[in-house]
Coordinates of C-alpha atoms and ligand atoms in Angstrom, one line a residue:
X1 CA 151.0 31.3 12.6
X2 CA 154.1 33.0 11.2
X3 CA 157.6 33.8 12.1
X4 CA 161.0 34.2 10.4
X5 CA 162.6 31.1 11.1
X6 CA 161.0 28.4 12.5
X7 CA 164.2 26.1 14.7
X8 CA 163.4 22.2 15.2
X9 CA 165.2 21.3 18.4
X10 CA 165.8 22.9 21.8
X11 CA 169.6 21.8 22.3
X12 CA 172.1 23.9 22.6
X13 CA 171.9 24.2 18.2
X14 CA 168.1 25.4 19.1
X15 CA 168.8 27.4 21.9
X16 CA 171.8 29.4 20.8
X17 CA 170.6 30.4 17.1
X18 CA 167.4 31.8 18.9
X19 CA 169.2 33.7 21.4
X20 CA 171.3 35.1 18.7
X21 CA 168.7 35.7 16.2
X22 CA 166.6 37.2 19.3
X23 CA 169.5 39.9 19.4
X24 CA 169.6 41.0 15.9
X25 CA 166.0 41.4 16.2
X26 CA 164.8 38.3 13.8
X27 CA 161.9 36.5 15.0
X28 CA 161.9 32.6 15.6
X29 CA 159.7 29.7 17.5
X30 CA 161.7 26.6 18.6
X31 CA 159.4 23.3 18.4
X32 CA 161.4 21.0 20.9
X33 CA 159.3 17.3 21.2
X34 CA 160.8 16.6 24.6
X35 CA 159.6 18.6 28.0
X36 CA 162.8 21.0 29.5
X37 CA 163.3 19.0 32.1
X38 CA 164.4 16.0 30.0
X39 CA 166.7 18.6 27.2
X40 CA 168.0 19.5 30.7
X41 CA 168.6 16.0 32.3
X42 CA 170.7 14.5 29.4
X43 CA 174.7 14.1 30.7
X44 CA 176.7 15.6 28.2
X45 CA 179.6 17.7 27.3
X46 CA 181.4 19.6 29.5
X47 CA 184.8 21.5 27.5
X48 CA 183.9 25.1 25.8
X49 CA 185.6 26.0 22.9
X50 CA 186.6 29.9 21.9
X51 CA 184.3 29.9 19.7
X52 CA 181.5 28.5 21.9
X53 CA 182.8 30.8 24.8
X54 CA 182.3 33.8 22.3
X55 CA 178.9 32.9 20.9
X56 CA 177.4 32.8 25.1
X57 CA 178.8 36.4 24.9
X58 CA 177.7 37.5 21.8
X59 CA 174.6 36.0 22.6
X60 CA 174.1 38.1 25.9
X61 CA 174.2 34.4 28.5
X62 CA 177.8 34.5 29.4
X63 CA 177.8 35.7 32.7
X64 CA 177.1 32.6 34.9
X65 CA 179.9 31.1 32.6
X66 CA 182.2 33.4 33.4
X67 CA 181.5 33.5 37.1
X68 CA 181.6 29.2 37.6
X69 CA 183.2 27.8 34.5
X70 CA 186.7 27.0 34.9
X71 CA 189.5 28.4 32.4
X72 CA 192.0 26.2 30.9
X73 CA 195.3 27.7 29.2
X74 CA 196.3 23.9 28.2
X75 CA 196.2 20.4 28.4
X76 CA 198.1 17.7 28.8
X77 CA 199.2 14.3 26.8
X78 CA 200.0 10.9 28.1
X79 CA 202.5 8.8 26.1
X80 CA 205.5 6.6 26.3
X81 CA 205.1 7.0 30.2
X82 CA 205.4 10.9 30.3
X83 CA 203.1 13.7 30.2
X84 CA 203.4 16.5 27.5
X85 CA 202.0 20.0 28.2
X86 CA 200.4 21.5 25.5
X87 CA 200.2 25.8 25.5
X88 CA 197.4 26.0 23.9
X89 CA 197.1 29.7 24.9
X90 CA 200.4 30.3 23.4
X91 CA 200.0 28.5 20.2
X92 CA 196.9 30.1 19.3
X93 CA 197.7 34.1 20.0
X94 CA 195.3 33.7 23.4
X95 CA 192.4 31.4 23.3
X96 CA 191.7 29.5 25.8
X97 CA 188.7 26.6 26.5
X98 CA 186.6 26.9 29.2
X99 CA 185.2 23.7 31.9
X100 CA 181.3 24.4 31.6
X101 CA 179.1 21.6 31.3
X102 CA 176.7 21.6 28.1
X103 CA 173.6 21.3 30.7
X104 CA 174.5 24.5 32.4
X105 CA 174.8 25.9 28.6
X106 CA 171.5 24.7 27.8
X107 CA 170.0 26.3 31.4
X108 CA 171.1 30.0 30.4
X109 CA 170.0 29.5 27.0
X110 CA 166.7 28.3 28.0
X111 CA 166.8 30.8 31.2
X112 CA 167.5 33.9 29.1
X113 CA 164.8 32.8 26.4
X114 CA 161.9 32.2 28.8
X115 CA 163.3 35.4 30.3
X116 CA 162.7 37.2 26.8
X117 CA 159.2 35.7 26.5
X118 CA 160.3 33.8 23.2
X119 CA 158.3 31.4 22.1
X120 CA 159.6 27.9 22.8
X121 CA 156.8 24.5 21.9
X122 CA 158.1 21.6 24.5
X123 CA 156.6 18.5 23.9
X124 CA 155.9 19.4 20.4
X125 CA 155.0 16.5 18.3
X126 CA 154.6 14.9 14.8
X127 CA 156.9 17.6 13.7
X128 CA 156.7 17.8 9.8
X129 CA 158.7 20.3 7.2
X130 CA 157.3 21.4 3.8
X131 CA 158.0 23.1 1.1
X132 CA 161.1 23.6 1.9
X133 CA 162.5 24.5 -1.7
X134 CA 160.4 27.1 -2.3
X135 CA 160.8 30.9 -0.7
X136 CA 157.6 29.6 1.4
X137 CA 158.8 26.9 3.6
X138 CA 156.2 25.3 6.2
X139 CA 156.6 23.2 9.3
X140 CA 153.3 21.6 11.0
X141 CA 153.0 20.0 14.5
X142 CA 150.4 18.6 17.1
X143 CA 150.2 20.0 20.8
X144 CA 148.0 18.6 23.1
X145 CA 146.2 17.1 20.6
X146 CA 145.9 20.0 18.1
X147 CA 147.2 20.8 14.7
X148 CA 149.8 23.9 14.2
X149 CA 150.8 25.2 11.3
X150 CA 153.7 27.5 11.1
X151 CA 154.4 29.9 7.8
X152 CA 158.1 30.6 7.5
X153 CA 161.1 32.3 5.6
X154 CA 163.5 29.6 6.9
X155 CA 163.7 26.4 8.5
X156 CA 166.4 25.9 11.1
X157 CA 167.2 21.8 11.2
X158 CA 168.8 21.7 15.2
X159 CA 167.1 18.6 15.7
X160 CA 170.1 16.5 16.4
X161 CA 171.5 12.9 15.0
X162 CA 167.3 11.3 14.9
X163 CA 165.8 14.3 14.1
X164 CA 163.1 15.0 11.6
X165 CA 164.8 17.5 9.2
X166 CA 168.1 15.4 7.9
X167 CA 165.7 12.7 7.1
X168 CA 163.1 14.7 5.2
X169 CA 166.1 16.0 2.8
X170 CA 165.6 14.7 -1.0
X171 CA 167.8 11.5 -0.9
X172 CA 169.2 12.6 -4.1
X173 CA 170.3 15.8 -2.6
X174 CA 172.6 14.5 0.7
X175 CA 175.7 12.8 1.0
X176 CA 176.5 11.1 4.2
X177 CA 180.0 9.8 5.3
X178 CA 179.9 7.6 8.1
X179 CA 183.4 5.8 9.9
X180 CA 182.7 3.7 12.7
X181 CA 185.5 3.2 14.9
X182 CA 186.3 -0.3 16.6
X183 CA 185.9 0.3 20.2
X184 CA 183.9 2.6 23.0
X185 CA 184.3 4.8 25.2
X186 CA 183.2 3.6 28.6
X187 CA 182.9 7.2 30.5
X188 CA 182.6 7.4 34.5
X189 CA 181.1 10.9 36.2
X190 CA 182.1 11.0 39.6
X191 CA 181.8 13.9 42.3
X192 CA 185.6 13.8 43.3
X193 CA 188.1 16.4 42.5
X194 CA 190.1 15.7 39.3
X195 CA 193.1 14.2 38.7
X196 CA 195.2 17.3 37.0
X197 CA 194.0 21.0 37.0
X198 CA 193.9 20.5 33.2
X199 CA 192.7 17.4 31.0
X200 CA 195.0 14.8 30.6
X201 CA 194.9 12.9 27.2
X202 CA 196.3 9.3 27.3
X203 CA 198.0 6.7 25.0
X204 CA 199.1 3.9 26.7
X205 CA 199.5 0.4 25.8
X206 CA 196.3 -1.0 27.3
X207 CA 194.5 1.7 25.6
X208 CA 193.6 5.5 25.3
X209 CA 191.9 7.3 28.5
X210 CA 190.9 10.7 29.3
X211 CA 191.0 12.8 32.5
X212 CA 188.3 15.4 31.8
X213 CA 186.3 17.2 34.6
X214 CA 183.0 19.5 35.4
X215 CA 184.3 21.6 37.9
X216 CA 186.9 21.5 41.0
X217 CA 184.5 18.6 42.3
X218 CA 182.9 17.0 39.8
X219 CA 185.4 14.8 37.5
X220 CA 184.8 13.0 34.2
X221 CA 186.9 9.8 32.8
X222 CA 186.2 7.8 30.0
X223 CA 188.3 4.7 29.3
X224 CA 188.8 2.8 25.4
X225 CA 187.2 -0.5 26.0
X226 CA 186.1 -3.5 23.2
X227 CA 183.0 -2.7 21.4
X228 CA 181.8 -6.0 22.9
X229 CA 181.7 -4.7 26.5
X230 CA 178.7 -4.2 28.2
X231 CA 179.2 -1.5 31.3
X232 CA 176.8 -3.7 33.7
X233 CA 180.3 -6.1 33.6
X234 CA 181.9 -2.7 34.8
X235 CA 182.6 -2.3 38.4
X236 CA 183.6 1.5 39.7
X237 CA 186.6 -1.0 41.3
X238 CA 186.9 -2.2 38.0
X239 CA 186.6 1.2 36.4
X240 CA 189.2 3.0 38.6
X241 CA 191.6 0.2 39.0
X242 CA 191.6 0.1 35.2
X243 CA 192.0 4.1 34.9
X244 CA 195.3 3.6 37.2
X245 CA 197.2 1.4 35.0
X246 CA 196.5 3.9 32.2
X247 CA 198.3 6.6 34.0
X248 CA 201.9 7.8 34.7
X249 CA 203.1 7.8 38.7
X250 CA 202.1 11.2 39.5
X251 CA 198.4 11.4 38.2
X252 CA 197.8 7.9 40.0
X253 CA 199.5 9.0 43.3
X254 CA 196.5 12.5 42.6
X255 CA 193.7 9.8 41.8
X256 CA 190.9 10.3 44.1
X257 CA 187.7 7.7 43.5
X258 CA 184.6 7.7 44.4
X259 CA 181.3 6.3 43.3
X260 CA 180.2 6.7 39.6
X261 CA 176.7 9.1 39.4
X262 CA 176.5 8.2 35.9
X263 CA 178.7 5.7 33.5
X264 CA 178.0 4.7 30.4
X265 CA 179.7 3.2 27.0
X266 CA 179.7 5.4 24.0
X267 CA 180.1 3.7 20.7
X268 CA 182.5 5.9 18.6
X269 CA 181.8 6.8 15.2
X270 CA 182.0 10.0 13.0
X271 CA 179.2 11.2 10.7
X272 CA 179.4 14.0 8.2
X273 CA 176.4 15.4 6.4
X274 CA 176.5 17.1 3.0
X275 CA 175.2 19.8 2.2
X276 CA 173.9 21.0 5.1
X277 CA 171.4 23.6 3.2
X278 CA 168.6 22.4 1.3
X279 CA 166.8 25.3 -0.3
X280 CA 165.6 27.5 3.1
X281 CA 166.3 24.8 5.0
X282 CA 169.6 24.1 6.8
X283 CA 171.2 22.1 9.1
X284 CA 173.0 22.5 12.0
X285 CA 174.9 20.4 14.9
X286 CA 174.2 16.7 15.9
X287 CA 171.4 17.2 12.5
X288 CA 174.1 17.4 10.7
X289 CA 177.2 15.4 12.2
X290 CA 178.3 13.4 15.1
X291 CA 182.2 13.2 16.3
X292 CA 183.6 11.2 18.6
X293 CA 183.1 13.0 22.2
X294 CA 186.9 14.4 22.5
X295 CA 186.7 17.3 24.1
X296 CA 183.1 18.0 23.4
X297 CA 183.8 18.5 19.5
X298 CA 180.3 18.0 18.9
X299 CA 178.6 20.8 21.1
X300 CA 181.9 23.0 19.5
X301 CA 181.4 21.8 16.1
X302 CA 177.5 22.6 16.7
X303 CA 178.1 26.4 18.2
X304 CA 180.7 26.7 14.8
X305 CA 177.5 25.8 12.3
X306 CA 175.4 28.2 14.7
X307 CA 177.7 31.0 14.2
X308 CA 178.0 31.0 10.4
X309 CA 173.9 30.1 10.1
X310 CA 173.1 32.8 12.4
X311 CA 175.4 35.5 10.5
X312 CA 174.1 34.2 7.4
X313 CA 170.5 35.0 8.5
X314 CA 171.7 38.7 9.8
X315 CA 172.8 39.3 6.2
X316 CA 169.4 37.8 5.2
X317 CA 167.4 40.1 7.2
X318 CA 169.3 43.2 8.4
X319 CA 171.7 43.4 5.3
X320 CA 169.0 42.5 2.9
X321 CA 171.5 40.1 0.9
X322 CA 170.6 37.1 -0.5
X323 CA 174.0 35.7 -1.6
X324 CA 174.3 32.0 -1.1
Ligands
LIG401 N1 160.9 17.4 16.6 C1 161.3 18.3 17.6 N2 162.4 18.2 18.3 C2 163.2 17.1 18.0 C3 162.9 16.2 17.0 C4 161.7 16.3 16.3 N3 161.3 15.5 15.3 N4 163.9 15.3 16.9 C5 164.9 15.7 17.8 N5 164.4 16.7 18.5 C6 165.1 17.5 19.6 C7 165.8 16.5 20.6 O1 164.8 16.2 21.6 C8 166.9 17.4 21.2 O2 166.5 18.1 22.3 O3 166.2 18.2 19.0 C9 167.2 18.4 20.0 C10 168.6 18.1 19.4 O4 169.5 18.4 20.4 P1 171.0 17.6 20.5 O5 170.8 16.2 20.1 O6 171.6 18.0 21.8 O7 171.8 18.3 19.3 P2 172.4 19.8 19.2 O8 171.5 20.8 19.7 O9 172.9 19.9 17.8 O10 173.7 19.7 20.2 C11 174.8 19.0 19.9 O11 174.5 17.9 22.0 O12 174.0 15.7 21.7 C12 175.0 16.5 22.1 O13 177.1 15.5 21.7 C13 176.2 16.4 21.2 O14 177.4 18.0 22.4 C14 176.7 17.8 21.2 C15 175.4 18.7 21.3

C-alpha cells in the first residue's frame, strides 16, 4: 500500500494531524496498536488551550466543544492564605482556555474520521519504521495475523512516551533531557460540582494542590504527595480531608465530596526530546516529551507540535516547498 504520510498513534497527536491533513487534502493511514475503545477509555486531560481550541476548529470537530465545553477567562492562585485571580483574558489580548476533557477530544477526532472513511488500523501490531532517511520511508505491521507494508513520503511519530518511533531514532542522532521531580501527584475524579467556577492553583505549607474540573458536575483534584505513597493507603476521607487543609476558608466552606470514580498517583517528571525530525520522520506529542500534568500541558504542548508538523506538510504538498 501507499499513502503520503503514514501516522503511528491514534491519540489526540494521531487523530488531529489526520483530520487536518484530511482537510488540505493530503492522504494519511493512522496504525494505532490498541482497539478505540481502550484510546477512548484512558482518564486524561481535561483544560484546552487557544491553540488546541483553534486546531478542533481549523480542523472542522469543534462544534460539540463549543456546545459542552466550558470557557474559562482565568484562574486562580492559592498562597500565603489568599487567592489571586489571574485575567488571563486580559493579559493575553483575548484567549481564553476551554474545560473539555481530552477523551471527548479524542471521540470527535475519531468520530469525524470514521465519518470521512479515513483509514484508521486499530489493533495494529509489530509496528516497524524503515528507511526513514531516505525520500522513501517505509513502515510495516501485522493485522490479524498478516504482513502490511505501507510506502510513504513521511512518517508521522504520534505514538506517545513507549512508542516505537522515538526508539527507532539513530542513538547518535537524539538528545534526551529528563528531570524527575521528588514527589507525585495523587489525582481524585469525582462526579461532584467543583469547588470554584475556575481552577484554583495552590501553594500551601503542607504542599501544592489543584482544583481542576470536567464540567459543572464532574470535578478533578490532585494533591502533591511523597514519591513513597502508594494510593491503596489513600482513603477518599483521607483524600478530601487532606484537600481541605490545603485550601483557604471560602473554597473549603464550597467543598462538596463525593466518592472518587478514578484516583491515581502520577509520578512527575519532564522529558524533552531533540530533534524531533529525523530525515522524513518526525515526532510529535507524548513521542516526543512528557510534562508534568498542569493544566494538561502535555495534550497542549502535543496540539502546538501538531500545528507546526501539519503546516509544515501543507507547504510540502500544496506549496510544493521543501525548506527545512
Ligand atoms: N504502534 C502503534 N501505536 C502505538 C505504538 C506502536 N508501537 N506505541 C504507542 N502507540 C499508540 C498508543 O496506544 C496511543 O494510543 O500511540 C498513541 C499515543 O497516544 P498518547 O500517549 O495519548 O500521546 P499523544 O497522542 O501525543 O497525546 C498526548 O495524551 O498521554 C496523554 O498526557 C498526554 O495529554 C497528553 C496527550
Amino acid at each position: 500500500m501507499r499513502t503520503q504520510v503514514a501516522i503511528i498513534g491514534a491519540g489526540p497527536s494521531g487523530l488531529l494531524l489526520g483530520q487536518l491533513l484530511h482537510k488540505a487534502g493530503i492522504d494519511a493511514i493512522i496504525l494505532e496498536r490498541q482497539t478505540g475503545d481502550y484510546v477512548l477509555g484512558r482518564i486524561r486531560a481535561g483544560i484546552l488551550e487557544q491553540v488546541c481550541i483553534d486546531l478542533m476548529d481549523e480542523a472542522g470537530v469543534g462544534e460539540r466543544m463549543h456546545k459542552e465545553g466550558l470557557v474559562h477567562g482565568g484562574f486562580e492562585m492559592l498562597y500565603n492564605g489568599k487567592r489571586h485571580r489571574v485575567d488571563m483574558n486580559k493579559l493575553t489580548g483575548g484567549k481564553n482556555v476551554m474545560v473539555y476533557g481530552q477523551t471527548d477530544l479524542t471521540k470527535d477526532l475519531m468520530d469525524a474520521r470514521a465519518a470521512a472513511g479515513l483509514p484508521t488500523v486499530y489493533e495494529a501490531t509489530n509496528v516497524a519504521v524503515h528507511d526513514f532517511d531516505s525520500k522513501k520511508p517505509r513502515v510495516t505491521y501485522e493485522k490479524d495475523g498478516q504482513k502490511f507494508e505501507i510506502e510513504c513520503d513521511f512518517i508521522a511519530g504520534c505514538d506517545g512516551f513507549h512508542g516505537v518511533c522515538r526508539a527507532s531514532a539513530p542513538k547518535s542522532a537524539i538528545k534526551e533531557f529528563e528531570k524527575v521531580y521528588p514527589f507525585g501527584w495523587l489525582g481524585v475524579l469525582a462526579d461532584t460540582p467543583p469547588v470554584h467556577h475556575e481552577l484554583i492553583y495552590v501553594n500551601s505549607p503542607r504542599g501544592f494542590a489543584l482544583c481542576s474540573q470536567r464540567s459543572h458536575t464532574r470535578s478533578r483534584y490532585y494533591l502533591q504527595v511523597p514519591l513513597t505513597d502508594k494510593v491503596e493507603n489513600w482513603s477518599d476521607e483521607a483524600f478530601w480531608d487532606e484537600l481541605r487543609l490545603r485550601l483557604d476558608p471560602a473554597a473549603r466552606a464550597q467543598l462538596v465530596t463525593g466518592p472518587s470514580i478514578e484516583k491515581s498517583i502520577a509520578p512527575l517528571r519532564s522529558f524533552i526530546t531533540e530533534p524531533l525530525r529525523f530525515g522524513r520522520m518526525f515526532l510529535a506529542g507524548d513521542a516526543g516529551h512528557i510534562v508534568p500534568p498542569t493544566g494538561a500541558k502535555g495534550l497542549n504542548l502535543a496540539a502546538t507540535d501538531v500545528k507546526y508538523l501539519s503546516n509544515a506538510l501543507v507547504e510540502f504538498y500544496v506549496e510544493k516547498s521543501e525548506a527545512e
